[in-house]
Tab-separated table of C-alpha atoms in Angstrom:
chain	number	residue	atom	x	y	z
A	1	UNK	CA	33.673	148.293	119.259
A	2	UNK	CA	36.998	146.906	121.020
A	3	UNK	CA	40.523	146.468	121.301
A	4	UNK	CA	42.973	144.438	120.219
A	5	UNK	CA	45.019	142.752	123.077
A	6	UNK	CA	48.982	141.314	122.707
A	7	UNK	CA	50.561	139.470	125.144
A	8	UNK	CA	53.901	137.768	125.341
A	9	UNK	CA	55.149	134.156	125.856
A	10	UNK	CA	55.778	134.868	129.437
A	11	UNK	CA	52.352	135.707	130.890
A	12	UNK	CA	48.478	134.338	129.356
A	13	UNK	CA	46.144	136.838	128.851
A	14	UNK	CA	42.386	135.564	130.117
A	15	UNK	CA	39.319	137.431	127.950
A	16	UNK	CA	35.843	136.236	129.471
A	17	UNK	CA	32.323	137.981	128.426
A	18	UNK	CA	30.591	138.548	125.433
A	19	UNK	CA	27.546	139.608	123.588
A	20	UNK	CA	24.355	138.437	124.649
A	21	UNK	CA	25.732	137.404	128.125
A	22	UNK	CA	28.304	134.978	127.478
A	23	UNK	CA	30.301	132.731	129.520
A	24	UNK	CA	33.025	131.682	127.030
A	25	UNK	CA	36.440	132.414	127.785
A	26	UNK	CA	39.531	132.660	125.987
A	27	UNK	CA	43.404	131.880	126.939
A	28	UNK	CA	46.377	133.720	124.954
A	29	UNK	CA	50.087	133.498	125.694
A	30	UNK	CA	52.299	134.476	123.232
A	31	UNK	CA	49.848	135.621	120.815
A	32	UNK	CA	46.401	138.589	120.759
A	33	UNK	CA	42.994	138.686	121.129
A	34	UNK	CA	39.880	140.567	120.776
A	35	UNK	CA	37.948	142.408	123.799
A	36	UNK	CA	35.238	144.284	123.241
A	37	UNK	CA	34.465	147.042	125.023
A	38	UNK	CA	32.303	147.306	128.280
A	39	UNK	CA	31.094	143.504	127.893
A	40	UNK	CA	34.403	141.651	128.070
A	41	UNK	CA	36.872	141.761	130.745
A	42	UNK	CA	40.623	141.422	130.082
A	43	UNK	CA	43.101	139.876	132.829
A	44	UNK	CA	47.116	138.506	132.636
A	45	UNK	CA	48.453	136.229	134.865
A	46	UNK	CA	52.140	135.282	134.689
A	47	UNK	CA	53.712	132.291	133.233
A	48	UNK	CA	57.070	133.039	134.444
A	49	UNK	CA	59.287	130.364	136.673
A	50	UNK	CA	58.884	130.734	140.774
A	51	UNK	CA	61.941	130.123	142.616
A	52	UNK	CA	60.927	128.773	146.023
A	53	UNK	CA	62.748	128.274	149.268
A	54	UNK	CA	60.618	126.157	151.557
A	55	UNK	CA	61.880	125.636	155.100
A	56	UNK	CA	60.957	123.146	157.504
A	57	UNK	CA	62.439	123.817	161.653
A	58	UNK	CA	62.446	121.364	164.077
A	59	UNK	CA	60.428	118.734	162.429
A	60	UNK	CA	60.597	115.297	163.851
A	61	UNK	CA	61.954	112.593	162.085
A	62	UNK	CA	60.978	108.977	162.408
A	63	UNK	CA	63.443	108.751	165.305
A	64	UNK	CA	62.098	111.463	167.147
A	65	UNK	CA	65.118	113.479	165.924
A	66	UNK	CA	64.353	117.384	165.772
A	67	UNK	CA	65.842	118.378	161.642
A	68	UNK	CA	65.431	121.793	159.685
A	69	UNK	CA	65.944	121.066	156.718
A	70	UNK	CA	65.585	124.060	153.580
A	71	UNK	CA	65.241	123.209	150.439
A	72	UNK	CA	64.752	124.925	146.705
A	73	UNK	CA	62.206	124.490	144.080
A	74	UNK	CA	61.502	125.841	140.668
A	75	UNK	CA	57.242	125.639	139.706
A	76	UNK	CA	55.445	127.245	136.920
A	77	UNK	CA	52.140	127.532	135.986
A	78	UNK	CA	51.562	125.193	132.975
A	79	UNK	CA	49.985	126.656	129.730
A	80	UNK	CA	47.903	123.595	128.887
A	81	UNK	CA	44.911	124.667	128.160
A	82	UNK	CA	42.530	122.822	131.361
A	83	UNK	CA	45.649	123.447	133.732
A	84	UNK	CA	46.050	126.617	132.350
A	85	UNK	CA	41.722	127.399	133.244
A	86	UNK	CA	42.299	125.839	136.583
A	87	UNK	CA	45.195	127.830	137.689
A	88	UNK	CA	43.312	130.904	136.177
A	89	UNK	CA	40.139	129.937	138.688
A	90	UNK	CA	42.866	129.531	141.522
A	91	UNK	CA	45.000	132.830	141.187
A	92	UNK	CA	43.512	134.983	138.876
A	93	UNK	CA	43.801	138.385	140.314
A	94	UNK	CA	46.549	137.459	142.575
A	95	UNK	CA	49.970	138.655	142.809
A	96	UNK	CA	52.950	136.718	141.899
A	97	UNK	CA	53.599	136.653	145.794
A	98	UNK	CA	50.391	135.345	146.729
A	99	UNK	CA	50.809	132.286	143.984
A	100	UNK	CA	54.252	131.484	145.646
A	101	UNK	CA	52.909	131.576	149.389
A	102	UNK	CA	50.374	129.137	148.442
A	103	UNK	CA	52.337	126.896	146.427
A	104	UNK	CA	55.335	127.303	149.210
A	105	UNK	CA	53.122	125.995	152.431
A	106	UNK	CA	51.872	123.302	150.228
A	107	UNK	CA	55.388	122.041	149.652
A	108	UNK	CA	56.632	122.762	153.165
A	109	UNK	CA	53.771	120.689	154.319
A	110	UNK	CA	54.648	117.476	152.229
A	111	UNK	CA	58.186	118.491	153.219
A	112	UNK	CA	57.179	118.194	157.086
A	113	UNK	CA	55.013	114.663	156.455
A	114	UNK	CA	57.852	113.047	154.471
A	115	UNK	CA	60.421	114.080	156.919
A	116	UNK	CA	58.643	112.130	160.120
A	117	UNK	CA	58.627	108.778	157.938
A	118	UNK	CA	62.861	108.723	157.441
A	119	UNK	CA	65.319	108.301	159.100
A	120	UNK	CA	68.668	110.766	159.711
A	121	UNK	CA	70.626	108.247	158.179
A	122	UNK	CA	68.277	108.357	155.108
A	123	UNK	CA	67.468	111.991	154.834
A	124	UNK	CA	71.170	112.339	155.219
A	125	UNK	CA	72.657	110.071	153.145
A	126	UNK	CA	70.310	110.524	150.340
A	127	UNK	CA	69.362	113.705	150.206
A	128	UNK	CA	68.576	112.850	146.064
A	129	UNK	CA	65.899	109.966	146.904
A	130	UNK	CA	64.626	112.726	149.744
A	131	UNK	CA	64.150	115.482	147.008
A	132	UNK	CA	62.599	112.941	144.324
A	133	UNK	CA	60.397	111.503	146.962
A	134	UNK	CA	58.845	115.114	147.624
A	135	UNK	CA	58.510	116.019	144.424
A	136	UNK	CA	56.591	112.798	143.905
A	137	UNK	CA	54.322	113.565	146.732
A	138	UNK	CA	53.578	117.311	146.476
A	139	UNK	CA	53.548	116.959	142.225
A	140	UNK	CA	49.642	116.040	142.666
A	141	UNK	CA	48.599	118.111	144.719
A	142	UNK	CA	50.292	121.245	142.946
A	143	UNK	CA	49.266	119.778	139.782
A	144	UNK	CA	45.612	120.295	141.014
A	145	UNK	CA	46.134	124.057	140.959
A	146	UNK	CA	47.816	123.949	137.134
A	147	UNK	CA	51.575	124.361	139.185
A	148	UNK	CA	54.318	122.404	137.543
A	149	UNK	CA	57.407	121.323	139.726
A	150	UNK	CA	60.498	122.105	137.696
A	151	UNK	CA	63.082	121.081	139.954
A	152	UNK	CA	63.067	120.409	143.628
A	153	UNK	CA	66.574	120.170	145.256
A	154	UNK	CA	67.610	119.543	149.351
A	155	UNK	CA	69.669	122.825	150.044
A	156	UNK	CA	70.488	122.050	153.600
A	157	UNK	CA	70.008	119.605	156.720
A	158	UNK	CA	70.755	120.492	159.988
A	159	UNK	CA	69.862	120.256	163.734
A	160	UNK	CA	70.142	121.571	167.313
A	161	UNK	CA	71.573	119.114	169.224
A	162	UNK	CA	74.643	118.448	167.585
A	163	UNK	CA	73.173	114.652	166.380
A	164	UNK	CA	74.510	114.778	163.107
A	165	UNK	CA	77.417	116.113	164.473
A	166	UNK	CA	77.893	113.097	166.526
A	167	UNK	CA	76.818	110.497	163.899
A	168	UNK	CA	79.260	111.626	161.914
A	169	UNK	CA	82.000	111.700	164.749
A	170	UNK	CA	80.333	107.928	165.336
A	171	UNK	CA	80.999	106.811	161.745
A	172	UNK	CA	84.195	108.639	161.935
A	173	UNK	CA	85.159	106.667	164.997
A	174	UNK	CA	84.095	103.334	163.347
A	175	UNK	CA	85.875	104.192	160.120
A	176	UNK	CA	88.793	104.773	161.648
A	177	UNK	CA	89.044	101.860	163.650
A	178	UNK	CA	88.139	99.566	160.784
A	179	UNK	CA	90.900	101.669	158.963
A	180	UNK	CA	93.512	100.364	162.043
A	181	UNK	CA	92.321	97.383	161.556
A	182	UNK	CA	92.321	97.096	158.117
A	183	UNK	CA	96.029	98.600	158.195
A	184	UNK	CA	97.234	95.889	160.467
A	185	UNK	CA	95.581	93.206	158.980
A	186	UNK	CA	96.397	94.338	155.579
A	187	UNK	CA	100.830	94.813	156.622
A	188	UNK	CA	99.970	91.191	158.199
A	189	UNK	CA	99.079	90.018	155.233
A	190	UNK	CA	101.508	91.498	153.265
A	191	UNK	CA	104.375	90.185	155.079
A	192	UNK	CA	102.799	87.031	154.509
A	193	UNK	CA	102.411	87.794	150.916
A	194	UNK	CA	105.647	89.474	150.444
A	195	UNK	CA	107.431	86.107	151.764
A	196	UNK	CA	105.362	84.092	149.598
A	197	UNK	CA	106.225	86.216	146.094
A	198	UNK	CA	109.797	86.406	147.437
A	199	UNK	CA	109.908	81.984	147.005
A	200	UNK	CA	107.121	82.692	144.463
A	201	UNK	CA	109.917	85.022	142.684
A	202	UNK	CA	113.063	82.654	143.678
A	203	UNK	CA	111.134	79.620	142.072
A	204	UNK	CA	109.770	82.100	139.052
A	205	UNK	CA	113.491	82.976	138.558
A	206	UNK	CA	115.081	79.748	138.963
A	207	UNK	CA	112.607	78.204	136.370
A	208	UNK	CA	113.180	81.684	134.283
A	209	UNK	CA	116.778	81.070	134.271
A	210	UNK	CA	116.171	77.352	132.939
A	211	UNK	CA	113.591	78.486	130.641
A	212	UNK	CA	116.061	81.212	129.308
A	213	UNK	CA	119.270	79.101	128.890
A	214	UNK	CA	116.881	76.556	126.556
A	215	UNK	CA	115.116	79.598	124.876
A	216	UNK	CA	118.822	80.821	124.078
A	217	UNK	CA	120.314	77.268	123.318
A	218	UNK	CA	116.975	76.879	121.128
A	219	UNK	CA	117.463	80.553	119.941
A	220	UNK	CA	121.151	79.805	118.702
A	221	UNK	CA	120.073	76.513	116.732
A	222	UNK	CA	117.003	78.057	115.085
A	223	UNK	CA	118.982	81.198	114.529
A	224	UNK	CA	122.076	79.019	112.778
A	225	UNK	CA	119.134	77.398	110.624
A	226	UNK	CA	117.263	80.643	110.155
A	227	UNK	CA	120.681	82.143	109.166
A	228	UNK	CA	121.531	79.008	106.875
A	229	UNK	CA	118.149	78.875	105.370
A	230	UNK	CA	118.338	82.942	104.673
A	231	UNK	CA	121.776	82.358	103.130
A	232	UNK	CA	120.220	79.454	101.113
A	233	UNK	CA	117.074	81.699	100.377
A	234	UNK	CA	119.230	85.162	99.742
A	235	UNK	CA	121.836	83.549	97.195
A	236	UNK	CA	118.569	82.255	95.133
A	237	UNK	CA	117.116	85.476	95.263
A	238	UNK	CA	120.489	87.031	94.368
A	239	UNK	CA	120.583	84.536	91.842
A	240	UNK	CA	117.283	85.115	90.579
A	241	UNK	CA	117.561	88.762	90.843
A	242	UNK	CA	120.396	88.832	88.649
A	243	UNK	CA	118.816	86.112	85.768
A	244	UNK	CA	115.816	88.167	86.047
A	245	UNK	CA	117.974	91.637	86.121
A	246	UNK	CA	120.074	90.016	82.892
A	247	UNK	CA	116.001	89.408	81.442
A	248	UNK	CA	115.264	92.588	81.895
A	249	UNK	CA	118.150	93.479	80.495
A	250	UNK	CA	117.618	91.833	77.387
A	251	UNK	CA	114.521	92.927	76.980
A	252	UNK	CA	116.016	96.703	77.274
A	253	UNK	CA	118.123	95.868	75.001
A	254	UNK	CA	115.958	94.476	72.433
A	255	UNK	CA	113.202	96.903	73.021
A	256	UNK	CA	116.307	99.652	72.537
A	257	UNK	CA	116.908	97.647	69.571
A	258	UNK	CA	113.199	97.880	68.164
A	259	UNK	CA	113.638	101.339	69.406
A	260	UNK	CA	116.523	102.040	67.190
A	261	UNK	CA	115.019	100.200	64.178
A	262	UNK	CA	111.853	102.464	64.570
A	263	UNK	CA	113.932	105.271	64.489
A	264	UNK	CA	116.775	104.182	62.011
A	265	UNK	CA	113.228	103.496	60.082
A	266	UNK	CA	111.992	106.936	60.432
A	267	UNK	CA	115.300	108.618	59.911
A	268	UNK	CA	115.832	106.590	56.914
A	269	UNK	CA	111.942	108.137	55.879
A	270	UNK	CA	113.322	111.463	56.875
A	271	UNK	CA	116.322	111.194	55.162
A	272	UNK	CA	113.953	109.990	51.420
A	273	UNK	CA	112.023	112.687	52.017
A	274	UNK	CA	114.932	115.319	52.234
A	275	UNK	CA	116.146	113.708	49.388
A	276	UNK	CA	112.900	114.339	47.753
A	277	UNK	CA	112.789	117.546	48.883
A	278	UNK	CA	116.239	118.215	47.761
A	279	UNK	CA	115.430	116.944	44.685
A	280	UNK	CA	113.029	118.786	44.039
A	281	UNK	CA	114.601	122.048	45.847
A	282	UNK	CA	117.760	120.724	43.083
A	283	UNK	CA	115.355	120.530	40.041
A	284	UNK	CA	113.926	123.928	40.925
A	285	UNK	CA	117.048	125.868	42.045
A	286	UNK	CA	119.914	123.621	39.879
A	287	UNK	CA	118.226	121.355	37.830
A	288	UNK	CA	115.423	123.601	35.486
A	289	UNK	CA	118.047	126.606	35.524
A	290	UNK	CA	120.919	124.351	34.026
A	291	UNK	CA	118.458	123.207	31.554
A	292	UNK	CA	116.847	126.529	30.712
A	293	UNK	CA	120.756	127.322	30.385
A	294	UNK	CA	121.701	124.376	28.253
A	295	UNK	CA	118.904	125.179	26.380
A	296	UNK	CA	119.750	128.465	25.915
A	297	UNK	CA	123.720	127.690	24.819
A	298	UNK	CA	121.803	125.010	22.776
A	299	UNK	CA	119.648	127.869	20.941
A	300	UNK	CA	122.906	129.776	21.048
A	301	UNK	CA	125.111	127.080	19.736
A	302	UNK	CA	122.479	126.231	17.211
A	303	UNK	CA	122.428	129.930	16.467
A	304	UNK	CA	125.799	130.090	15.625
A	305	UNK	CA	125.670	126.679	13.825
A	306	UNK	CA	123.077	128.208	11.384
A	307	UNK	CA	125.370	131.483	11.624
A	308	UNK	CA	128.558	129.584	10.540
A	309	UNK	CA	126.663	126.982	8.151
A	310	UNK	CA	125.709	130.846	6.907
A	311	UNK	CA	128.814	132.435	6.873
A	312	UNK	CA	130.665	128.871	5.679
A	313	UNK	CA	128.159	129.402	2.738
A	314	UNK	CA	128.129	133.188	2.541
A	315	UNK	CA	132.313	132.425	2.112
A	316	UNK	CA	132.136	129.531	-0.112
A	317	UNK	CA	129.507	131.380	-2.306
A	318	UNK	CA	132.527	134.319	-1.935
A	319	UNK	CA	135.246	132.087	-3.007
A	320	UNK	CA	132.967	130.295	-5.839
A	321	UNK	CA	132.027	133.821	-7.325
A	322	UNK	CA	135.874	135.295	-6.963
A	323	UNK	CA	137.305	132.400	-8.321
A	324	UNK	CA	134.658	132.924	-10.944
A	325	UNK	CA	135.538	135.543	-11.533
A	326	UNK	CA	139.565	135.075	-11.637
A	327	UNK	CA	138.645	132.028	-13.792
A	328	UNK	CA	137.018	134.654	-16.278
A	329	UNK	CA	139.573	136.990	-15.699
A	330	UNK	CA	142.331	134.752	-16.166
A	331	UNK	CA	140.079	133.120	-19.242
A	332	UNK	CA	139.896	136.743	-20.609
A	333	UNK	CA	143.789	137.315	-19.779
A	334	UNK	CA	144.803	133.683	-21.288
A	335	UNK	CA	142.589	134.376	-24.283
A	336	UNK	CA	144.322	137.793	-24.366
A	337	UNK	CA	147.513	136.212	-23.885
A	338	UNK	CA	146.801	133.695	-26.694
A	339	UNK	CA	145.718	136.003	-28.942
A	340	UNK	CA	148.705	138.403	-28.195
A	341	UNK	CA	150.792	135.303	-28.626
A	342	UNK	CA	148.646	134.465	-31.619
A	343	UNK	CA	149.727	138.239	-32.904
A	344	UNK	CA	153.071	137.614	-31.696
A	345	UNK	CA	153.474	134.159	-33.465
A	346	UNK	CA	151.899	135.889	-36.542
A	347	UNK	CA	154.323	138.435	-36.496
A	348	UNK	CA	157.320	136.884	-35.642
A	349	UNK	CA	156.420	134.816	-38.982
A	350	UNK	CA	155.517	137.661	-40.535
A	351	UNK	CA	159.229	138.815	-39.925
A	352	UNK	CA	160.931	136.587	-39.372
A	353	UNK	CA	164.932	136.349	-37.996
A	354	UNK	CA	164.285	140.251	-37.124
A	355	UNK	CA	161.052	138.893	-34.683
A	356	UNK	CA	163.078	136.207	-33.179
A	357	UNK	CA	166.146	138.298	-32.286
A	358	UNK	CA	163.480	141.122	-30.887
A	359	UNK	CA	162.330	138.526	-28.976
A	360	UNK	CA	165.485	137.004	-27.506
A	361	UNK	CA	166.567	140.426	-26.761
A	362	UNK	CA	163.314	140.633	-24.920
A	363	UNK	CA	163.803	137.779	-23.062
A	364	UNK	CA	167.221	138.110	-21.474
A	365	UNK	CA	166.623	140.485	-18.810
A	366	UNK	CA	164.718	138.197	-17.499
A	367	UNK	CA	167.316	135.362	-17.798
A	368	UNK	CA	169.668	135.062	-14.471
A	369	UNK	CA	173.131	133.987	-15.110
A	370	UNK	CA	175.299	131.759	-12.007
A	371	UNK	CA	177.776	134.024	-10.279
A	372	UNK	CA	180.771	132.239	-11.651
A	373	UNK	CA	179.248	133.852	-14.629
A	374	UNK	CA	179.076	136.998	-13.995
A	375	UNK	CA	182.676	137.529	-11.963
């Protein structure tokens, strides 16, 4: 059987060996693999960055002048697969320290045979250039052992007999003096200058002044026809803002007009249909009770029409039968009477002057006599 190997994205993890005597091997970083036991072997080498600080004393430059110059680098092993097999064959089984000795004299010696083909002035001056230039060089040859050059930066030049000290005092010296010189020169040519701008400025001025008096003279006449012209222009917009105001108005008015005919128009349809409804609230609260009321005097009236045609009946039907019956009555009385009178008469013939004096004696009581008659 075997075991199952992890390794992280900072190191590679190398499995060689096999079954029946294999030479295959296998590269992990960042990942696992399988190792079986007794027949495979298992190794890690790191992939982590290198910081390197190579240092070259006292090396020559193409002057013959004595530098040390340091520097600092940043390599890697690269995790390509063939770069990665090839730096495996170089350091497997070394320590990180070993990796960075080997990689560090191989940069301090490209350092050393770069340095004797420049100058001071150049490793100096341009200490970028310098650092691109070695990384150029010694990139190959690291590149062989599957070493990548991150960065590679110029940390510090010096020397032992004070010769960049003195170039610098040198250029220091010459700066100055061309700064002297470029002072004088430069108030020279300023007094110069400064004479020339001062009739430069007196003629400027002179022709300002002119320039300004016609500018205002022009100014004044184009402003008295600007201000005539935006008199002209602001009475016909006045104008036309008060014939177009007075339009407006108009049309205010007459829409207020249609406005008030719409609603004199609806009111007036507001008004009919309280009317109708009043009508209708009359005929149902006024109307139909007045005539269920005339109705009912009618039925009343009519009522007591029949009633009085009845009675007016009932009476004369009264009167006809009592005066009837007084007609018999005084029939029956004048018969009587006639028949008493008929007695009478016969008697009073019968008798004769006796009959007639009964009957005048009869008669006077009943006779009134004047006053004068009687006193």
């Amino acid at each position: 059987m075997g075991n199952c190997h992890t390794v992280g994205p900072n190191e590679a993890l190398v499995v060689s060996g096999g079954c029946c005597g294999s030479d295959y091997k296998q590269y992990v970083f960042g990942g696992w693999a399988w190792a079986w036991w007794c027949i495979s072997d298992t190794q890690r080498i790191s992939l982590e960055i290198m910081t390197l600080q190579p240092r070259c004393e006292d090396v020559e430059t193409a002057e013959g002048v004595a530098l040390t110059v340091t520097g600092v680098a940043q390599v890697k092993i690269m995790t390509e697969k063939e770069l990665l097999a090839v730096a495996c064959e170089q350091f497997l089984g070394k320590n990180v320290q070993d990796i960075k000795n080997v990689v560090l004299q191989t940069l301090e010696g490209h350092l050393r045979s770069i340095l004797g083909t420049l100058t001071v002035e150049q490793i100096y001056q341009d200490r970028d250039q310098f650092a691109k230039l070695v990384r150029e060089v010694a990139a190959p040859d690291v590149g062989r052992m599957g070493i990548e050059i991150l960065s590679f930066t110029i940390k510090d030049v010096y020397d032992k007999v004070d010769y960049l000290s003195s170039l610098g005092k040198t250029q220091t010296a010459v700066v100055q003096r061309d700064a002297d010189i470029g002072v004088a020169e430069a108030e020279r040519d300023a007094g110069i200058r400064e004479a020339e701008c001062k009739k430069e400025m007196l003629d400027v001025k002179f022709m300002a002044d002119t320039k300004i008096a016609d500018s205002k003279r022009a100014f004044e006449l184009q402003k008295s026809a600007f201000s005539e012209e935006v008199n002209i222009k602001t009475a016909e917009a006045q104008l036309a803002y008060e014939l177009q105001g007075a339009r407006e108005q108009q049309k205010i008015r007459q829409e207020e007009i249609e406005i008030e005919v719409v609603q004199r128009k609806k009111q007036i349809a507001v008004e009919a249909q309280e009317i109708l409804r009043t009508d209708k609230e009359l005929i149902a609260t006024v109307r139909r009770p007045a005539e269920a009321e005339a109705h009912r005097i009618q039925q009343i009236a009519e009522g007591e029409k029949v009633k009085q045609v009845l009675l007016a009946q009932a009476e004369a039907e009264k009167i006809r039968k009592i005066g009837e019956a007084e007609a018999a009555v005084i029939e029956a009385m004048g018969k009587a009477e006639a028949e008493r009178m008929k007695l009478k008469a016969e008697a009073y013939q019968k008798y004769g002057d006796a009959a007639k004096m009964a009957l005048v004696l009869e008669a006077l009581p009943q006779v009134r006599l004047p006053p004068k008659w009687i006193s």
